[in-house]
PDB file of C-alpha atoms in Angstrom:
ATOM      1  CA  TRP B   1       0.053   0.075   0.120  1.00  0.00           C
ATOM      2  CA  ARG B   2       2.833   2.396   0.437  1.00  0.00           C
ATOM      3  CA  SER B   3       4.506   1.858  -2.918  1.00  0.00           C
ATOM      4  CA  ASP B   4       5.574   4.681  -5.353  1.00  0.00           C
ATOM      5  CA  TRP B   5       2.274   4.302  -7.364  1.00  0.00           C
ATOM      6  CA  LYS B   6       3.694   6.983  -9.824  1.00  0.00           C
ATOM      7  CA  ALA B   7       6.617   4.935 -10.603  1.00  0.00           C
ATOM      8  CA  ILE B   8       4.692   1.701 -10.870  1.00  0.00           C
ATOM      9  CA  ALA B   9       2.072   3.441 -13.050  1.00  0.00           C
ATOM     10  CA  SER B  10       5.029   4.768 -15.438  1.00  0.00           C
ATOM     11  CA  HIS B  11       6.327   1.261 -15.520  1.00  0.00           C
ATOM     12  CA  ILE B  12       3.065  -0.313 -16.374  1.00  0.00           C
ATOM     13  CA  ILE B  13       2.913   2.135 -19.335  1.00  0.00           C
ATOM     14  CA  ARG B  14       6.573   1.670 -20.533  1.00  0.00           C
ATOM     15  CA  THR B  15       6.402  -2.064 -20.344  1.00  0.00           C
ATOM     16  CA  GLY B  16       2.881  -2.522 -21.499  1.00  0.00           C
ATOM     17  CA  ARG B  17       1.457  -3.286 -24.922  1.00  0.00           C
ATOM     18  CA  GLN B  18      -0.024  -0.554 -27.134  1.00  0.00           C
ATOM     19  CA  GLU B  19      -3.547  -1.405 -25.573  1.00  0.00           C
ATOM     20  CA  ILE B  20      -2.952  -1.519 -21.775  1.00  0.00           C
ATOM     21  CA  ASP B  21      -5.355  -3.827 -19.929  1.00  0.00           C
ATOM     22  CA  VAL B  22      -5.151  -2.904 -16.146  1.00  0.00           C
ATOM     23  CA  ARG B  23      -7.064  -5.010 -13.641  1.00  0.00           C
ATOM     24  CA  VAL B  24      -6.543  -4.919  -9.831  1.00  0.00           C
ATOM     25  CA  ALA B  25      -7.004  -7.086  -6.960  1.00  0.00           C
ATOM     26  CA  ALA B  26      -6.479  -5.496  -3.692  1.00  0.00           C
ATOM     27  CA  TYR B  27      -7.170  -5.614   0.170  1.00  0.00           C
ATOM     28  CA  SER B  28      -7.305  -3.498   3.137  1.00  0.00           C
ATOM     29  CA  TRP B  29      -5.278  -0.290   2.773  1.00  0.00           C
ATOM     30  CA  GLY B  30      -3.846  -1.669  -0.579  1.00  0.00           C
ATOM     31  CA  ALA B  31      -7.481  -1.398  -1.858  1.00  0.00           C
ATOM     32  CA  GLY B  32      -8.632   1.941   0.032  1.00  0.00           C
ATOM     33  CA  TYR B  33      -5.341   3.812  -0.577  1.00  0.00           C
ATOM     34  CA  GLY B  34      -2.772   2.017  -2.776  1.00  0.00           C
ATOM     35  CA  PHE B  35      -5.174   1.112  -5.553  1.00  0.00           C
ATOM     36  CA  ILE B  36      -6.700   4.865  -5.470  1.00  0.00           C
ATOM     37  CA  ARG B  37      -3.190   6.028  -5.819  1.00  0.00           C
ATOM     38  CA  LEU B  38      -2.231   3.772  -8.761  1.00  0.00           C
ATOM     39  CA  ALA B  39      -5.740   4.463 -10.631  1.00  0.00           C
ATOM     40  CA  THR B  40      -4.938   8.263 -10.083  1.00  0.00           C
ATOM     41  CA  ALA B  41      -1.482   7.957 -11.497  1.00  0.00           C
ATOM     42  CA  LEU B  42      -2.730   5.829 -14.412  1.00  0.00           C
ATOM     43  CA  MET B  43      -5.344   8.445 -15.100  1.00  0.00           C
ATOM     44  CA  ASN B  44      -2.772  11.421 -15.188  1.00  0.00           C
ATOM     45  CA  GLN B  45      -1.096   9.559 -18.069  1.00  0.00           C
ATOM     46  CA  GLY B  46      -4.242   8.535 -19.874  1.00  0.00           C
ATOM     47  CA  VAL B  47      -4.637   4.959 -18.872  1.00  0.00           C
ATOM     48  CA  GLY B  48      -7.830   3.290 -17.434  1.00  0.00           C
ATOM     49  CA  VAL B  49      -8.230   0.501 -15.073  1.00  0.00           C
ATOM     50  CA  LYS B  50     -10.887  -2.186 -16.485  1.00  0.00           C
ATOM     51  CA  VAL B  51     -11.712  -3.705 -13.399  1.00  0.00           C
ATOM     52  CA  ALA B  52     -10.898  -3.728  -9.570  1.00  0.00           C
ATOM     53  CA  VAL B  53     -11.802  -6.519  -7.127  1.00  0.00           C
ATOM     54  CA  LEU B  54     -11.367  -5.105  -3.666  1.00  0.00           C
ATOM     55  CA  SER B  55     -11.578  -7.038  -0.334  1.00  0.00           C
ATOM     56  CA  ASP B  56     -12.353  -4.905   2.873  1.00  0.00           C
ATOM     57  CA  PRO B  57     -11.144  -1.847   1.366  1.00  0.00           C
ATOM     58  CA  VAL B  58     -10.070   0.432   4.034  1.00  0.00           C
ATOM     59  CA  TYR B  59      -9.915   4.354   3.497  1.00  0.00           C
ATOM     60  CA  ARG B  60      -6.622   5.903   4.775  1.00  0.00           C
ATOM     61  CA  ASN B  61      -6.234   9.621   5.343  1.00  0.00           C
ATOM     62  CA  ALA B  62      -2.472  10.310   5.002  1.00  0.00           C
ATOM     63  CA  TRP B  63      -2.448  13.446   7.299  1.00  0.00           C
ATOM     64  CA  MET B  64      -5.156  12.441   9.908  1.00  0.00           C
ATOM     65  CA  LEU B  65      -4.932   8.661  10.570  1.00  0.00           C
ATOM     66  CA  TRP B  66      -7.822   8.947  13.098  1.00  0.00           C
ATOM     67  CA  ARG B  67     -10.084   9.879  10.052  1.00  0.00           C
ATOM     68  CA  SER B  68      -9.370   6.642   8.737  1.00  0.00           C
ATOM     69  CA  LEU B  69     -11.869   5.126  11.071  1.00  0.00           C
ATOM     70  CA  TRP B  70     -14.762   7.189  11.896  1.00  0.00           C
ATOM     71  CA  SER B  71     -15.626  10.672  13.094  1.00  0.00           C
ATOM     72  CA  PRO B  72     -18.668  11.796  15.301  1.00  0.00           C
ATOM     73  CA  ILE B  73     -18.669  14.944  12.950  1.00  0.00           C
ATOM     74  CA  LEU B  74     -17.982  13.711   9.604  1.00  0.00           C
ATOM     75  CA  GLY B  75     -19.205  10.207   9.980  1.00  0.00           C
ATOM     76  CA  GLU B  76     -17.894   6.952   8.313  1.00  0.00           C
ATOM     77  CA  PRO B  77     -15.157   7.639   5.551  1.00  0.00           C
ATOM     78  CA  VAL B  78     -15.853   6.484   1.913  1.00  0.00           C
ATOM     79  CA  ILE B  79     -13.511   5.436  -0.695  1.00  0.00           C
ATOM     80  CA  SER B  80     -13.830   7.688  -3.828  1.00  0.00           C
ATOM     81  CA  ILE B  81     -12.958   5.666  -6.971  1.00  0.00           C
ATOM     82  CA  PRO B  82     -11.251   7.753  -9.839  1.00  0.00           C
ATOM     83  CA  GLU B  83     -13.125   8.236 -13.059  1.00  0.00           C
ATOM     84  CA  ASN B  84     -10.728   6.263 -15.077  1.00  0.00           C
ATOM     85  CA  VAL B  85     -11.842   2.905 -13.366  1.00  0.00           C
ATOM     86  CA  GLY B  86     -14.455   0.853 -15.374  1.00  0.00           C
ATOM     87  CA  LYS B  87     -16.026  -1.411 -12.665  1.00  0.00           C
ATOM     88  CA  VAL B  88     -15.209  -2.160  -8.960  1.00  0.00           C
ATOM     89  CA  LEU B  89     -16.503  -5.125  -7.083  1.00  0.00           C
ATOM     90  CA  TYR B  90     -15.964  -5.027  -3.285  1.00  0.00           C
ATOM     91  CA  LEU B  91     -16.649  -6.936  -0.187  1.00  0.00           C
ATOM     92  CA  ARG B  92     -16.582  -5.814   3.430  1.00  0.00           C
ATOM     93  CA  GLN B  93     -16.866  -7.370   6.846  1.00  0.00           C
ATOM     94  CA  GLU B  94     -18.213  -5.713  10.139  1.00  0.00           C
ATOM     95  CA  THR B  95     -16.809  -8.192  12.604  1.00  0.00           C
ATOM     96  CA  SER B  96     -13.455  -6.627  13.463  1.00  0.00           C
ATOM     97  CA  TRP B  97     -11.428  -3.337  13.049  1.00  0.00           C
ATOM     98  CA  PRO B  98     -10.326  -1.979  10.698  1.00  0.00           C
ATOM     99  CA  ARG B  99     -13.544  -2.486   8.647  1.00  0.00           C
ATOM    100  CA  GLY B 100     -13.931  -1.840   4.865  1.00  0.00           C
ATOM    101  CA  HIS B 101     -15.536   1.282   3.474  1.00  0.00           C
ATOM    102  CA  LYS B 102     -18.228   2.034   1.235  1.00  0.00           C
ATOM    103  CA  CYS B 103     -16.864   2.817  -2.463  1.00  0.00           C
ATOM    104  CA  ILE B 104     -18.459   5.583  -4.409  1.00  0.00           C
ATOM    105  CA  SER B 105     -17.884   6.776  -7.878  1.00  0.00           C
ATOM    106  CA  ARG B 106     -16.664  10.080  -8.933  1.00  0.00           C
ATOM    107  CA  SER B 107     -18.300   9.665 -12.398  1.00  0.00           C
ATOM    108  CA  ASP B 108     -21.213   7.883 -13.887  1.00  0.00           C
ATOM    109  CA  LYS B 109     -18.710   6.006 -16.202  1.00  0.00           C
ATOM    110  CA  THR B 110     -17.644   3.663 -13.121  1.00  0.00           C
ATOM    111  CA  ILE B 111     -19.976   0.734 -12.285  1.00  0.00           C
ATOM    112  CA  ILE B 112     -19.695   0.017  -8.469  1.00  0.00           C
ATOM    113  CA  GLU B 113     -20.960  -3.252  -7.147  1.00  0.00           C
ATOM    114  CA  ASP B 114     -21.092  -3.929  -3.568  1.00  0.00           C
ATOM    115  CA  GLN B 115     -20.878  -7.644  -3.148  1.00  0.00           C
ATOM    116  CA  GLY B 116     -22.025  -7.690   0.456  1.00  0.00           C
ATOM    117  CA  VAL B 117     -20.903  -8.228   3.939  1.00  0.00           C
ATOM    118  CA  LEU B 118     -18.932 -11.251   5.043  1.00  0.00           C
ATOM    119  CA  LEU B 119     -18.871 -12.837   8.615  1.00  0.00           C
ATOM    120  CA  GLN B 120     -15.169 -12.843   9.116  1.00  0.00           C
ATOM    121  CA  SER B 121     -12.600 -10.814  10.604  1.00  0.00           C
ATOM    122  CA  HIS B 122     -10.520  -8.383   8.659  1.00  0.00           C
ATOM    123  CA  VAL B 123      -7.234 -10.425   8.846  1.00  0.00           C
ATOM    124  CA  TRP B 124      -8.917 -13.244   6.679  1.00  0.00           C
ATOM    125  CA  MET B 125     -10.814 -11.182   4.104  1.00  0.00           C
ATOM    126  CA  ASP B 126      -8.034 -11.570   1.521  1.00  0.00           C
ATOM    127  CA  ASP B 127      -8.276 -15.316   2.059  1.00  0.00           C
ATOM    128  CA  ALA B 128     -12.149 -15.333   1.583  1.00  0.00           C
ATOM    129  CA  SER B 129     -13.267 -17.901  -1.160  1.00  0.00           C
ATOM    130  CA  LYS B 130     -15.726 -15.237  -2.366  1.00  0.00           C
ATOM    131  CA  PHE B 131     -13.064 -12.643  -2.944  1.00  0.00           C
ATOM    132  CA  HIS B 132     -10.879 -15.267  -4.763  1.00  0.00           C
ATOM    133  CA  ASP B 133     -13.978 -16.219  -6.835  1.00  0.00           C
ATOM    134  CA  LEU B 134     -14.652 -12.564  -7.902  1.00  0.00           C
ATOM    135  CA  VAL B 135     -10.796 -12.356  -8.717  1.00  0.00           C
ATOM    136  CA  PHE B 136     -10.785 -15.268 -10.963  1.00  0.00           C
ATOM    137  CA  THR B 137     -13.898 -14.421 -12.823  1.00  0.00           C
ATOM    138  CA  ASN B 138     -13.108 -10.839 -13.235  1.00  0.00           C
ATOM    139  CA  MET B 139      -9.373 -11.133 -14.049  1.00  0.00           C
ATOM    140  CA  VAL B 140      -9.625 -13.231 -17.304  1.00  0.00           C
TER     141      VAL B 140
END
């Protein structure tokens, strides 16, 4: 989740084919922070993300970590998906902290599909069979 996403986006573009087909599977901060940074970096270079499958995506505020959870004034954070993303499928859990956050679209071009809440803890969400099924059916 803490990678240099601009450098990774540049690498994808430099080493990709003429028509770049980017698909992402991510979990936790890698979904709610890293994926968002990657998608934004790709958007800035004119490349889209075809589909993203996210497991328990957790919003992360880089300056105010407390805002990554919940605020009595601001409420629960949401993950704002960049407009260059075609489709997002995501799963969440409400058993333990941190908890995945709702994904919303910045544009009507992005399809968001909430795949529901699983009854397991956050640390096991990347091992969830439903997550794996979504990845395998959407990454081909």
